């Protein structure tokens, strides 16, 4: 098969996913178009430069519906001959877009692609698209459905992740994110968002709270305790699935869970011929991709089995990976990953993660892949793995190596 390379990776800043957030005035189509324009301009792309735009987007309704990928192309400066494909693998949509594009290149279906994603969580609220897994009683009952936060608390309960451990990870995420911004580690990848007059709207991750400490977090009430213990009693649903549980230990709250934000990210992927045609030098090779289904009740354990799968498929071992990006959807997800593989936290999310900077659902996968690539180059490391947990029980992963 043909090798697929990463030639560039960019992202927007993450804006608070509220009406008073800086990016609330920018629609998902506009935010996506600005990202595509930046990719085009940075790499001097013209005409039908890429075969397709593969774009992750989770809540595909309203202004994020009707194939956001194609809408974004038409709203951008890309040639109208370039089509667009919107995909949804929940929280891993942005990474899955990259994986789909890379495998198209590897299989010979075009020389180059732009892949990534966008989510405007301030304008299109999470969950407004419904979904049978949650609202169809038969499907929900057969699969012991519980909300994601309850799933994260089940992971904490089953695998012994304490509230203090989760809070310590959250504090560290904030410290690392601030250090990364102070050290300008994101300078190569983050594009400033400007209005139609060229005036700046946002040039930094707005959600961060660098003053967070253990005392601050200790004062927060668990976010999912009432949901679990009161009607409809999701804790009882979980204990039907896992009778060994005497109770669910609710440890997650707003401070040790991912933030709701707006954002977009894009990755330029192509084969060797693509690089020669546009005078571009590859930064990394996409060595392997993987996806897997997992337990739909805990639902967020996916990074562990999908990492086992991608390592087996690629003939690698966990020690072959220099750096990891494990999406900080909830603190227990990362803690479970680290103890499953014996990975030191110094090699995981070294520039902070979604607890500090936020999780724009359709974009995060592409964002953390770009962060991983930047850090491999900065730290002069060779190989990295990016992975995310996924709603309803799935996992996705990508291994890249510098060239």
Coordinates of C-alpha atoms in Angstrom, one line a residue:
X1 CA 0.0 0.0 0.0
X2 CA 1.0 3.6 -0.5
X3 CA 2.3 5.5 2.5
X4 CA 0.1 8.3 3.8
X5 CA 1.9 11.4 5.2
X6 CA 0.9 14.3 7.3
X7 CA 2.0 17.5 5.6
X8 CA 0.3 20.1 7.9
X9 CA -1.9 20.3 11.0
X10 CA -3.8 23.4 12.2
X11 CA -6.5 24.2 14.7
X12 CA -8.5 27.1 15.9
X13 CA -8.4 28.3 19.5
X14 CA -11.1 26.7 21.7
X15 CA -13.8 29.2 22.7
X16 CA -16.1 28.7 25.7
X17 CA -19.1 26.8 24.5
X18 CA -21.6 29.4 25.9
X19 CA -23.4 32.4 24.6
X20 CA -20.8 34.7 26.1
X21 CA -18.0 32.6 24.5
X22 CA -15.8 34.5 21.9
X23 CA -16.6 32.1 19.1
X24 CA -20.4 32.0 19.7
X25 CA -20.8 34.6 16.9
X26 CA -19.0 32.3 14.4
X27 CA -21.2 29.5 12.9
X28 CA -19.8 26.0 12.5
X29 CA -19.8 26.5 8.7
X30 CA -17.8 29.7 9.0
X31 CA -15.4 28.3 11.6
X32 CA -14.8 25.3 9.3
X33 CA -14.3 27.5 6.2
X34 CA -11.8 29.7 8.0
X35 CA -9.8 26.6 9.0
X36 CA -9.9 25.3 5.4
X37 CA -8.8 28.7 4.1
X38 CA -5.8 28.7 6.4
X39 CA -4.8 25.3 5.3
X40 CA -5.1 26.3 1.6
X41 CA -3.1 29.5 2.1
X42 CA -0.3 28.0 4.2
X43 CA 0.3 25.3 1.6
X44 CA -0.4 27.3 -1.6
X45 CA -3.0 24.9 -2.7
X46 CA -4.9 25.7 -5.9
X47 CA -7.8 24.2 -7.9
X48 CA -8.7 20.6 -7.3
X49 CA -5.7 20.2 -5.0
X50 CA -7.2 17.5 -2.8
X51 CA -9.6 14.6 -3.6
X52 CA -12.0 15.3 -0.7
X53 CA -12.6 17.1 2.6
X54 CA -13.5 14.6 5.3
X55 CA -15.0 16.4 8.2
X56 CA -16.0 15.2 11.6
X57 CA -19.1 16.6 13.2
X58 CA -21.2 15.1 16.0
X59 CA -24.4 17.1 16.4
X60 CA -25.5 17.1 12.8
X61 CA -28.7 19.2 13.0
X62 CA -29.6 22.8 12.2
X63 CA -26.7 24.8 11.0
X64 CA -24.4 21.9 11.6
X65 CA -26.6 19.6 9.4
X66 CA -26.9 18.9 5.7
X67 CA -23.3 17.8 5.2
X68 CA -21.3 20.4 7.0
X69 CA -18.2 19.3 5.1
X70 CA -19.6 20.3 1.7
X71 CA -21.1 23.5 3.2
X72 CA -17.7 24.4 4.6
X73 CA -16.0 23.9 1.2
X74 CA -18.6 26.1 -0.5
X75 CA -18.2 28.8 2.2
X76 CA -14.4 28.6 1.9
X77 CA -11.9 29.6 -0.8
X78 CA -11.4 26.0 -1.9
X79 CA -12.4 25.1 -5.4
X80 CA -16.0 24.0 -5.8
X81 CA -14.8 20.9 -7.6
X82 CA -13.7 19.5 -4.2
X83 CA -16.5 17.6 -2.5
X84 CA -17.1 17.1 1.2
X85 CA -17.9 14.1 3.5
X86 CA -19.3 14.7 7.0
X87 CA -18.8 11.7 9.4
X88 CA -19.9 11.0 12.9
X89 CA -18.0 8.7 15.3
X90 CA -19.0 10.8 18.3
X91 CA -16.0 12.2 20.2
X92 CA -13.5 10.5 17.8
X93 CA -15.0 12.0 14.7
X94 CA -12.1 14.3 14.0
X95 CA -9.6 11.5 14.3
X96 CA -11.7 9.1 12.3
X97 CA -11.9 11.7 9.5
X98 CA -8.1 11.6 9.5
X99 CA -8.0 7.8 9.5
X100 CA -10.6 7.6 6.7
X101 CA -8.6 10.0 4.6
X102 CA -5.3 8.3 5.3
X103 CA -6.7 4.9 4.3
X104 CA -8.1 6.4 1.1
X105 CA -4.6 7.6 0.2
X106 CA -3.0 4.3 1.2
X107 CA -5.5 2.5 -1.0
X108 CA -4.9 4.7 -4.0
X109 CA -8.1 6.7 -4.0
X110 CA -6.6 10.1 -4.6
X111 CA -3.2 11.7 -3.7
X112 CA -4.3 14.2 -1.1
X113 CA -7.1 15.0 1.4
X114 CA -8.0 17.6 4.0
X115 CA -9.4 15.9 7.1
X116 CA -10.5 17.2 10.5
X117 CA -13.7 18.5 12.0
X118 CA -15.7 21.1 13.8
X119 CA -18.1 21.6 16.6
X120 CA -19.9 24.8 17.7
X121 CA -21.2 23.7 21.1
X122 CA -22.3 27.2 22.0
X123 CA -24.7 27.3 19.0
X124 CA -25.8 23.7 18.5
X125 CA -26.2 22.1 21.9
X126 CA -24.9 18.5 22.5
X127 CA -27.6 16.0 22.4
X128 CA -30.1 18.0 20.4
X129 CA -30.0 15.5 17.6
X130 CA -31.6 12.8 19.8
X131 CA -30.5 9.3 19.2
X132 CA -32.1 5.9 19.6
X133 CA -29.4 4.6 21.9
X134 CA -30.7 7.0 24.6
X135 CA -34.3 7.6 23.8
X136 CA -35.6 4.3 22.4
X137 CA -36.7 2.4 25.5
X138 CA -36.1 -1.1 24.0
X139 CA -32.6 -0.3 22.7
X140 CA -31.7 1.6 25.9
X141 CA -32.9 -1.2 28.2
X142 CA -31.3 -4.0 26.1
X143 CA -27.9 -2.2 26.3
X144 CA -28.2 -1.0 29.9
X145 CA -27.8 2.6 28.7
X146 CA -26.5 5.2 31.1
X147 CA -25.2 8.8 30.4
X148 CA -21.5 9.2 29.7
X149 CA -20.8 10.8 33.1
X150 CA -22.2 7.8 34.8
X151 CA -20.1 5.6 32.6
X152 CA -17.0 7.6 33.7
X153 CA -17.9 7.1 37.3
X154 CA -18.4 3.4 36.8
X155 CA -14.8 3.2 35.4
X156 CA -13.6 5.0 38.5
X157 CA -15.5 2.6 40.7
X158 CA -14.5 -0.6 39.0
X159 CA -10.8 0.3 38.6
X160 CA -10.2 2.2 41.8
X161 CA -9.8 5.8 40.6
X162 CA -10.3 8.1 43.6
X163 CA -11.7 11.6 43.6
X164 CA -8.3 13.0 44.7
X165 CA -6.5 11.1 41.8
X166 CA -9.0 12.6 39.3
X167 CA -8.6 16.1 40.8
X168 CA -4.8 15.9 40.8
X169 CA -4.9 15.0 37.1
X170 CA -7.2 17.9 36.4
X171 CA -4.8 20.4 38.2
X172 CA -1.9 19.0 36.3
X173 CA -3.8 19.4 33.0
X174 CA -4.3 23.0 33.8
X175 CA -0.6 23.5 34.7
X176 CA 0.6 21.8 31.6
X177 CA -1.7 23.7 29.3
X178 CA -0.6 27.0 30.8
X179 CA 3.0 26.1 30.4
X180 CA 2.5 25.0 26.8
X181 CA 0.9 28.4 26.0
X182 CA 3.5 30.3 27.9
X183 CA 6.2 28.4 26.0
X184 CA 4.4 29.1 22.7
X185 CA 4.3 25.4 21.9
X186 CA 1.0 25.8 20.0
X187 CA 2.2 28.7 17.9
X188 CA 2.8 26.7 14.8
X189 CA -0.6 25.2 14.7
X190 CA -3.2 27.6 16.2
X191 CA -4.7 30.1 13.8
X192 CA -6.3 33.3 15.1
X193 CA -10.0 33.7 14.3
X194 CA -10.9 37.0 12.8
X195 CA -14.1 38.7 11.7
X196 CA -15.0 39.8 8.2
X197 CA -13.1 43.1 8.8
X198 CA -10.0 41.3 9.8
X199 CA -10.3 42.2 13.5
X200 CA -9.3 39.5 16.0
X201 CA -12.0 37.5 17.7
X202 CA -9.9 34.9 19.5
X203 CA -6.3 33.8 19.4
X204 CA -6.0 31.6 22.5
X205 CA -7.8 28.8 24.3
X206 CA -10.4 30.6 26.2
X207 CA -11.7 27.9 28.5
X208 CA -8.5 27.4 30.5
X209 CA -8.5 28.1 34.3
X210 CA -4.8 28.0 35.3
X211 CA -5.5 29.0 38.9
X212 CA -7.2 25.7 39.5
X213 CA -6.0 23.9 42.6
X214 CA -7.1 21.0 44.8
X215 CA -9.0 23.2 47.2
X216 CA -11.0 24.8 44.3
X217 CA -11.9 21.4 42.9
X218 CA -12.6 19.9 46.3
X219 CA -15.5 22.3 46.7
X220 CA -17.3 21.1 43.6
X221 CA -20.2 18.7 43.9
X222 CA -20.2 15.5 41.8
X223 CA -22.0 16.3 38.6
X224 CA -23.7 12.9 38.1
X225 CA -24.5 11.8 41.6
X226 CA -28.1 13.1 41.5
X227 CA -28.7 11.7 38.0
X228 CA -27.4 8.3 39.2
X229 CA -29.2 8.0 42.5
X230 CA -32.5 9.6 41.8
X231 CA -35.1 8.5 39.2
X232 CA -34.6 7.1 36.6
X233 CA -31.9 5.6 38.8
X234 CA -29.0 5.1 36.3
X235 CA -26.8 3.7 39.2
X236 CA -29.3 0.8 39.5
X237 CA -29.2 0.2 35.8
X238 CA -25.4 -0.1 36.1
X239 CA -25.6 -2.5 39.0
X240 CA -28.0 -4.7 37.0
X241 CA -25.2 -4.9 34.4
X242 CA -22.4 -5.2 36.9
X243 CA -23.9 -7.1 40.0
X244 CA -20.5 -7.0 41.7
X245 CA -20.9 -3.3 42.2
X246 CA -22.3 -2.4 45.6
X247 CA -22.6 1.3 44.6
X248 CA -21.2 3.8 42.1
X249 CA -18.6 6.2 43.4
X250 CA -19.4 9.5 41.8
X251 CA -16.1 11.4 41.5
X252 CA -16.5 13.5 38.3
X253 CA -17.5 17.1 38.2
X254 CA -17.0 20.1 35.9
X255 CA -13.4 20.5 37.1
X256 CA -12.1 17.0 36.2
X257 CA -14.2 16.5 33.1
X258 CA -13.7 17.9 29.6
X259 CA -15.0 21.4 28.9
X260 CA -17.7 22.3 26.5
X261 CA -16.2 24.5 23.8
X262 CA -16.3 25.6 20.1
X263 CA -13.4 24.8 17.7
X264 CA -12.2 23.3 14.4
X265 CA -9.1 21.5 13.2
X266 CA -7.7 20.3 9.9
X267 CA -4.9 17.9 8.9
X268 CA -3.4 17.8 5.3
X269 CA -2.8 14.2 4.3
X270 CA -1.2 12.9 1.1
X271 CA 1.1 10.5 -0.6
X272 CA 4.6 11.2 -1.7
X273 CA 3.4 12.4 -5.1
X274 CA 1.2 14.9 -3.5
X275 CA 4.1 16.4 -1.6
X276 CA 6.2 16.7 -4.8
X277 CA 3.3 18.3 -6.7
X278 CA 2.8 21.0 -4.2
X279 CA 6.4 21.4 -3.0
X280 CA 5.6 20.2 0.5
X281 CA 7.8 18.2 3.0
X282 CA 6.1 15.5 5.0
X283 CA 6.2 15.9 8.8
X284 CA 5.0 12.4 9.7
X285 CA 3.8 9.1 8.4
X286 CA 0.5 7.6 9.5
X287 CA 1.7 4.1 10.5
X288 CA -1.5 2.6 11.6
X289 CA -5.2 3.3 12.4
X290 CA -7.7 1.3 14.3
X291 CA -11.3 1.3 15.7
X292 CA -13.2 -1.0 17.9
X293 CA -16.5 -1.5 19.7
X294 CA -16.6 -1.8 23.5
X295 CA -19.0 -2.2 26.5
X296 CA -21.8 0.3 25.8
X297 CA -22.6 0.9 29.5
X298 CA -19.2 2.0 30.8
X299 CA -18.8 3.1 27.1
X300 CA -15.6 5.1 27.7
X301 CA -13.0 2.3 28.1
X302 CA -12.3 2.2 24.3
X303 CA -8.8 3.7 24.4
X304 CA -7.5 0.5 26.1
X305 CA -8.8 -2.2 23.7
X306 CA -8.2 -0.1 20.6
X307 CA -4.6 0.5 21.7
X308 CA -4.1 -3.2 22.2
X309 CA -5.6 -3.7 18.7
X310 CA -3.5 -1.1 16.9
X311 CA -0.3 -2.3 18.5
X312 CA -1.0 -5.9 17.5
X313 CA -2.0 -4.9 14.0
X314 CA 1.2 -2.9 13.5
X315 CA 3.5 -5.4 15.2
X316 CA 4.5 -2.9 17.9
X317 CA 4.6 -2.9 21.7
X318 CA 3.6 -0.2 24.2
X319 CA 7.2 0.6 24.8
X320 CA 7.7 1.5 21.1
X321 CA 5.5 4.6 21.7
X322 CA 7.3 7.7 22.8
X323 CA 4.3 10.0 23.5
X324 CA 0.5 9.5 24.0
X325 CA -2.5 11.8 23.5
X326 CA -5.4 10.2 25.4
X327 CA -8.4 12.5 25.2
X328 CA -9.3 13.8 28.6
X329 CA -13.1 13.3 28.3
X330 CA -13.1 12.4 32.0
X331 CA -10.1 12.0 34.3
X332 CA -10.9 8.3 35.0
X333 CA -10.5 7.5 31.2
X334 CA -6.9 8.6 31.2
X335 CA -6.2 7.0 34.6
X336 CA -7.6 3.7 33.4
X337 CA -5.5 3.9 30.2
X338 CA -2.3 4.6 32.1
X339 CA -2.6 1.8 34.7
X340 CA -3.7 -0.7 32.0
X341 CA -0.4 -0.2 30.1
X342 CA 1.8 0.9 33.0
X343 CA 2.5 4.2 31.1
X344 CA 4.0 7.0 33.1
X345 CA 1.9 10.2 33.2
X346 CA 5.0 12.1 32.0
X347 CA 4.4 10.6 28.5
X348 CA 0.7 11.3 28.3
X349 CA -0.9 14.6 27.4
X350 CA 2.2 16.5 28.2
X351 CA 0.8 19.8 27.0
X352 CA -2.5 19.5 28.9
X353 CA -5.8 18.2 27.5
X354 CA -9.5 18.6 27.2
X355 CA -10.0 19.1 31.0
X356 CA -8.0 22.3 30.7
X357 CA -8.7 23.4 27.1
X358 CA -12.0 21.8 26.3
X359 CA -13.4 19.2 24.0
X360 CA -15.1 20.4 20.8
X361 CA -16.6 17.0 19.9
X362 CA -16.1 16.8 16.2
X363 CA -12.7 18.5 16.1
X364 CA -10.9 17.1 19.2
X365 CA -9.5 14.0 17.5
X366 CA -7.7 16.1 14.8
X367 CA -6.6 18.6 17.4
X368 CA -4.9 16.1 19.6
X369 CA -3.2 14.5 16.6
X370 CA -1.8 17.9 15.6
X371 CA -0.7 18.5 19.2
X372 CA 1.0 15.1 19.3
X373 CA 2.9 15.8 16.1
X374 CA 4.1 19.2 17.3
X375 CA 5.3 17.7 20.5
X376 CA 7.2 14.9 18.8
X377 CA 9.0 17.5 16.8
X378 CA 9.7 19.8 19.8
X379 CA 10.9 17.0 22.0
X380 CA 12.8 15.3 19.2
X381 CA 10.8 12.0 19.7
X382 CA 9.9 9.6 17.0
X383 CA 6.5 7.8 17.5
X384 CA 3.2 8.8 19.0
X385 CA -0.3 7.4 19.6
X386 CA -3.5 9.4 19.7
X387 CA -6.7 7.8 21.0
X388 CA -10.1 8.7 22.2
X389 CA -13.0 7.1 24.1
X390 CA -16.3 7.3 22.2
X391 CA -20.0 7.4 23.2
X392 CA -22.1 4.2 23.1
X393 CA -18.9 2.2 23.5
X394 CA -16.2 2.5 20.9
X395 CA -12.5 3.5 20.6
X396 CA -10.3 4.9 17.9
X397 CA -6.6 5.3 17.6
X398 CA -3.8 6.4 15.3
X399 CA 0.0 5.9 15.4
X400 CA 2.2 8.4 13.7
X401 CA 6.0 8.5 13.2
X402 CA 8.2 11.4 12.2
X403 CA 9.9 11.3 8.8

